[in-house]
Amino acid sequence: MDHDGILDTSVVIDLEQLDPSTLPVFPTITSVTLAELSAGPLATNDPAEQAARQARLQLVETVFDPVPFDAAAARAFGGVASSLRARGKKPAARAFDALIAATAISRGVPLYTLNPTDVSDVHGLEVRVPRPMRSPEDLVEIPDEEPEG
């Protein structure tokens, strides 16, 4: 299957709250996102939060076949790191974001993120920001007032 966009970890975490029309038709994730999500249940001591994070991880593992961080992505990473350094950011501080961005560049697809400033101005990266889903109250159609007669 040809994927038309990579979802970063922020999008995967908030996926149910995002407007589907602002997401790719055939999305995928990277192995880096899967790694981040795998660490999630271990990063909290709250049993309810651990369970929620584990459930999300299992759902993601079922739904997505992650794109690997391969040699092409590794080569693209050099340009991502250079772009981040040019903006005064340390690539190590944004390591996961940079690896995900490099994978998107190497596949020639946009990166969908809720944190565009983390990867803005990365040369060769198309960044898209999904919109939140509108609340049901926003979707209620208000009838026009009847003309006075």
PDB file of C-alpha atoms in Angstrom:
ATOM      1  CA  MET A   1       0.000   0.000   0.000  1.00  0.00           C
ATOM      2  CA  ASP A   2       1.226   3.487  -0.807  1.00  0.00           C
ATOM      3  CA  HIS A   3       1.040   5.719   2.221  1.00  0.00           C
ATOM      4  CA  ASP A   4       0.299   9.395   1.731  1.00  0.00           C
ATOM      5  CA  GLY A   5       1.474  10.705   5.089  1.00  0.00           C
ATOM      6  CA  ILE A   6       3.329   9.845   8.273  1.00  0.00           C
ATOM      7  CA  LEU A   7       1.695  10.571  11.622  1.00  0.00           C
ATOM      8  CA  ASP A   8       4.058  11.660  14.345  1.00  0.00           C
ATOM      9  CA  THR A   9       3.594  10.556  17.923  1.00  0.00           C
ATOM     10  CA  SER A  10       1.595  13.640  18.948  1.00  0.00           C
ATOM     11  CA  VAL A  11      -0.994  12.901  16.262  1.00  0.00           C
ATOM     12  CA  VAL A  12      -1.228   9.217  17.179  1.00  0.00           C
ATOM     13  CA  ILE A  13      -1.828  10.103  20.835  1.00  0.00           C
ATOM     14  CA  ASP A  14      -4.634  12.565  19.990  1.00  0.00           C
ATOM     15  CA  LEU A  15      -5.986  10.772  16.914  1.00  0.00           C
ATOM     16  CA  GLU A  16      -9.577  10.420  18.158  1.00  0.00           C
ATOM     17  CA  GLN A  17      -9.822  14.186  18.699  1.00  0.00           C
ATOM     18  CA  LEU A  18      -8.636  15.139  15.194  1.00  0.00           C
ATOM     19  CA  ASP A  19     -10.723  15.967  12.129  1.00  0.00           C
ATOM     20  CA  PRO A  20     -10.311  13.015   9.737  1.00  0.00           C
ATOM     21  CA  SER A  21     -10.531  15.341   6.730  1.00  0.00           C
ATOM     22  CA  THR A  22      -7.226  16.908   7.825  1.00  0.00           C
ATOM     23  CA  LEU A  23      -5.384  13.569   7.998  1.00  0.00           C
ATOM     24  CA  PRO A  24      -3.903  11.429   5.234  1.00  0.00           C
ATOM     25  CA  VAL A  25      -6.178   8.894   3.552  1.00  0.00           C
ATOM     26  CA  PHE A  26      -3.551   6.134   3.922  1.00  0.00           C
ATOM     27  CA  PRO A  27      -1.550   7.102   7.021  1.00  0.00           C
ATOM     28  CA  THR A  28       1.327   5.261   8.550  1.00  0.00           C
ATOM     29  CA  ILE A  29       3.676   5.674  11.483  1.00  0.00           C
ATOM     30  CA  THR A  30       7.382   5.111  11.868  1.00  0.00           C
ATOM     31  CA  SER A  31       9.179   2.582  14.013  1.00  0.00           C
ATOM     32  CA  VAL A  32      10.360   5.589  16.045  1.00  0.00           C
ATOM     33  CA  THR A  33       6.775   6.452  16.992  1.00  0.00           C
ATOM     34  CA  LEU A  34       6.214   2.845  17.986  1.00  0.00           C
ATOM     35  CA  ALA A  35       9.320   3.067  20.190  1.00  0.00           C
ATOM     36  CA  GLU A  36       8.036   6.253  21.841  1.00  0.00           C
ATOM     37  CA  LEU A  37       4.641   4.691  22.477  1.00  0.00           C
ATOM     38  CA  SER A  38       6.309   1.546  23.860  1.00  0.00           C
ATOM     39  CA  ALA A  39       8.055   3.642  26.484  1.00  0.00           C
ATOM     40  CA  GLY A  40       4.829   5.388  27.480  1.00  0.00           C
ATOM     41  CA  PRO A  41       3.376   2.804  29.889  1.00  0.00           C
ATOM     42  CA  LEU A  42       6.728   2.632  31.687  1.00  0.00           C
ATOM     43  CA  ALA A  43       6.972   6.408  32.079  1.00  0.00           C
ATOM     44  CA  THR A  44       4.200   6.750  34.654  1.00  0.00           C
ATOM     45  CA  ASN A  45       3.438   5.234  38.051  1.00  0.00           C
ATOM     46  CA  ASP A  46      -0.320   5.835  37.749  1.00  0.00           C
ATOM     47  CA  PRO A  47      -1.956   2.437  37.102  1.00  0.00           C
ATOM     48  CA  ALA A  48      -4.886   3.956  35.183  1.00  0.00           C
ATOM     49  CA  GLU A  49      -2.537   5.941  32.953  1.00  0.00           C
ATOM     50  CA  GLN A  50      -0.329   2.893  32.433  1.00  0.00           C
ATOM     51  CA  ALA A  51      -3.361   0.908  31.312  1.00  0.00           C
ATOM     52  CA  ALA A  52      -4.515   3.662  28.945  1.00  0.00           C
ATOM     53  CA  ARG A  53      -1.057   3.960  27.400  1.00  0.00           C
ATOM     54  CA  GLN A  54      -0.746   0.187  27.045  1.00  0.00           C
ATOM     55  CA  ALA A  55      -4.165   0.024  25.360  1.00  0.00           C
ATOM     56  CA  ARG A  56      -3.126   2.750  22.899  1.00  0.00           C
ATOM     57  CA  LEU A  57       0.131   0.931  22.146  1.00  0.00           C
ATOM     58  CA  GLN A  58      -1.705  -2.341  21.475  1.00  0.00           C
ATOM     59  CA  LEU A  59      -4.218  -0.585  19.219  1.00  0.00           C
ATOM     60  CA  VAL A  60      -1.464   1.126  17.253  1.00  0.00           C
ATOM     61  CA  GLU A  61       0.412  -2.167  16.867  1.00  0.00           C
ATOM     62  CA  THR A  62      -2.764  -3.715  15.465  1.00  0.00           C
ATOM     63  CA  VAL A  63      -3.687  -0.890  13.080  1.00  0.00           C
ATOM     64  CA  PHE A  64      -0.341   0.259  11.701  1.00  0.00           C
ATOM     65  CA  ASP A  65       2.601  -1.450  10.028  1.00  0.00           C
ATOM     66  CA  PRO A  66       5.380   0.978  10.976  1.00  0.00           C
ATOM     67  CA  VAL A  67       7.799   2.274   8.369  1.00  0.00           C
ATOM     68  CA  PRO A  68      11.317   1.363   9.513  1.00  0.00           C
ATOM     69  CA  PHE A  69      14.108   3.824  10.107  1.00  0.00           C
ATOM     70  CA  ASP A  70      16.301   2.494   7.304  1.00  0.00           C
ATOM     71  CA  ALA A  71      19.404   3.568   5.386  1.00  0.00           C
ATOM     72  CA  ALA A  72      17.467   6.131   3.312  1.00  0.00           C
ATOM     73  CA  ALA A  73      16.061   7.684   6.483  1.00  0.00           C
ATOM     74  CA  ALA A  74      19.533   7.666   8.048  1.00  0.00           C
ATOM     75  CA  ARG A  75      20.888   9.616   5.080  1.00  0.00           C
ATOM     76  CA  ALA A  76      17.986  12.087   5.290  1.00  0.00           C
ATOM     77  CA  PHE A  77      18.696  12.539   9.004  1.00  0.00           C
ATOM     78  CA  GLY A  78      21.899  14.430   8.202  1.00  0.00           C
ATOM     79  CA  GLY A  79      19.918  17.159   6.446  1.00  0.00           C
ATOM     80  CA  VAL A  80      17.349  17.276   9.243  1.00  0.00           C
ATOM     81  CA  ALA A  81      20.086  17.661  11.861  1.00  0.00           C
ATOM     82  CA  SER A  82      21.726  20.388   9.781  1.00  0.00           C
ATOM     83  CA  SER A  83      18.416  22.281   9.446  1.00  0.00           C
ATOM     84  CA  LEU A  84      17.805  22.073  13.193  1.00  0.00           C
ATOM     85  CA  ARG A  85      21.332  23.294  13.989  1.00  0.00           C
ATOM     86  CA  ALA A  86      20.883  26.211  11.567  1.00  0.00           C
ATOM     87  CA  ARG A  87      17.848  27.259  13.621  1.00  0.00           C
ATOM     88  CA  GLY A  88      19.826  27.053  16.854  1.00  0.00           C
ATOM     89  CA  LYS A  89      18.260  23.776  17.978  1.00  0.00           C
ATOM     90  CA  LYS A  90      20.236  20.787  19.121  1.00  0.00           C
ATOM     91  CA  PRO A  91      19.286  17.668  17.129  1.00  0.00           C
ATOM     92  CA  ALA A  92      19.870  15.486  20.199  1.00  0.00           C
ATOM     93  CA  ALA A  93      17.145  17.364  22.105  1.00  0.00           C
ATOM     94  CA  ARG A  94      14.736  16.653  19.260  1.00  0.00           C
ATOM     95  CA  ALA A  95      16.070  13.205  18.423  1.00  0.00           C
ATOM     96  CA  PHE A  96      12.744  11.396  18.054  1.00  0.00           C
ATOM     97  CA  ASP A  97      11.212  14.265  16.075  1.00  0.00           C
ATOM     98  CA  ALA A  98      14.278  14.434  13.835  1.00  0.00           C
ATOM     99  CA  LEU A  99      14.246  10.677  13.175  1.00  0.00           C
ATOM    100  CA  ILE A 100      10.534  10.749  12.313  1.00  0.00           C
ATOM    101  CA  ALA A 101      11.058  13.789  10.046  1.00  0.00           C
ATOM    102  CA  ALA A 102      13.956  12.052   8.289  1.00  0.00           C
ATOM    103  CA  THR A 103      11.776   9.012   7.655  1.00  0.00           C
ATOM    104  CA  ALA A 104       9.047  11.203   6.116  1.00  0.00           C
ATOM    105  CA  ILE A 105      11.606  12.946   3.894  1.00  0.00           C
ATOM    106  CA  SER A 106      13.100   9.637   2.777  1.00  0.00           C
ATOM    107  CA  ARG A 107       9.631   8.387   1.795  1.00  0.00           C
ATOM    108  CA  GLY A 108       8.645  11.649   0.089  1.00  0.00           C
ATOM    109  CA  VAL A 109       5.470  12.076   2.143  1.00  0.00           C
ATOM    110  CA  PRO A 110       4.225  14.833   4.452  1.00  0.00           C
ATOM    111  CA  LEU A 111       4.623  14.657   8.202  1.00  0.00           C
ATOM    112  CA  TYR A 112       1.444  15.244  10.188  1.00  0.00           C
ATOM    113  CA  THR A 113       2.226  16.732  13.589  1.00  0.00           C
ATOM    114  CA  LEU A 114       0.611  18.748  16.353  1.00  0.00           C
ATOM    115  CA  ASN A 115       4.013  20.256  17.161  1.00  0.00           C
ATOM    116  CA  PRO A 116       5.047  21.957  13.915  1.00  0.00           C
ATOM    117  CA  THR A 117       7.627  24.204  15.560  1.00  0.00           C
ATOM    118  CA  ASP A 118       9.644  21.096  16.463  1.00  0.00           C
ATOM    119  CA  VAL A 119      10.387  20.486  12.772  1.00  0.00           C
ATOM    120  CA  SER A 120       9.549  23.757  11.049  1.00  0.00           C
ATOM    121  CA  ASP A 121      12.038  24.901   8.441  1.00  0.00           C
ATOM    122  CA  VAL A 122      13.539  21.438   8.015  1.00  0.00           C
ATOM    123  CA  HIS A 123      14.685  21.453   4.404  1.00  0.00           C
ATOM    124  CA  GLY A 124      12.707  19.036   2.243  1.00  0.00           C
ATOM    125  CA  LEU A 125      10.030  18.292   4.861  1.00  0.00           C
ATOM    126  CA  GLU A 126       6.379  19.019   4.168  1.00  0.00           C
ATOM    127  CA  VAL A 127       4.647  19.605   7.499  1.00  0.00           C
ATOM    128  CA  ARG A 128       0.888  19.428   7.936  1.00  0.00           C
ATOM    129  CA  VAL A 129      -1.037  20.198  11.109  1.00  0.00           C
ATOM    130  CA  PRO A 130      -4.335  18.354  11.592  1.00  0.00           C
ATOM    131  CA  ARG A 131      -7.235  20.314  13.038  1.00  0.00           C
ATOM    132  CA  PRO A 132      -9.191  19.246  16.105  1.00  0.00           C
ATOM    133  CA  MET A 133     -12.581  17.747  15.438  1.00  0.00           C
ATOM    134  CA  ARG A 134     -15.344  20.233  15.896  1.00  0.00           C
ATOM    135  CA  SER A 135     -17.573  19.715  18.870  1.00  0.00           C
ATOM    136  CA  PRO A 136     -21.162  18.561  18.269  1.00  0.00           C
ATOM    137  CA  GLU A 137     -22.340  22.001  19.337  1.00  0.00           C
ATOM    138  CA  ASP A 138     -20.368  23.508  16.448  1.00  0.00           C
ATOM    139  CA  LEU A 139     -22.092  21.177  14.001  1.00  0.00           C
ATOM    140  CA  VAL A 140     -25.667  22.057  14.942  1.00  0.00           C
ATOM    141  CA  GLU A 141     -27.283  23.935  12.125  1.00  0.00           C
ATOM    142  CA  ILE A 142     -29.199  26.987  13.246  1.00  0.00           C
ATOM    143  CA  PRO A 143     -32.218  27.674  11.002  1.00  0.00           C
ATOM    144  CA  ASP A 144     -32.588  31.065   9.417  1.00  0.00           C
ATOM    145  CA  GLU A 145     -35.042  33.370  11.064  1.00  0.00           C
ATOM    146  CA  GLU A 146     -38.384  33.460   9.361  1.00  0.00           C
ATOM    147  CA  PRO A 147     -39.046  36.700   7.548  1.00  0.00           C
ATOM    148  CA  GLU A 148     -41.376  39.047   9.302  1.00  0.00           C
ATOM    149  CA  GLY A 149     -44.680  39.227   7.522  1.00  0.00           C
TER     150      GLY A 149
END
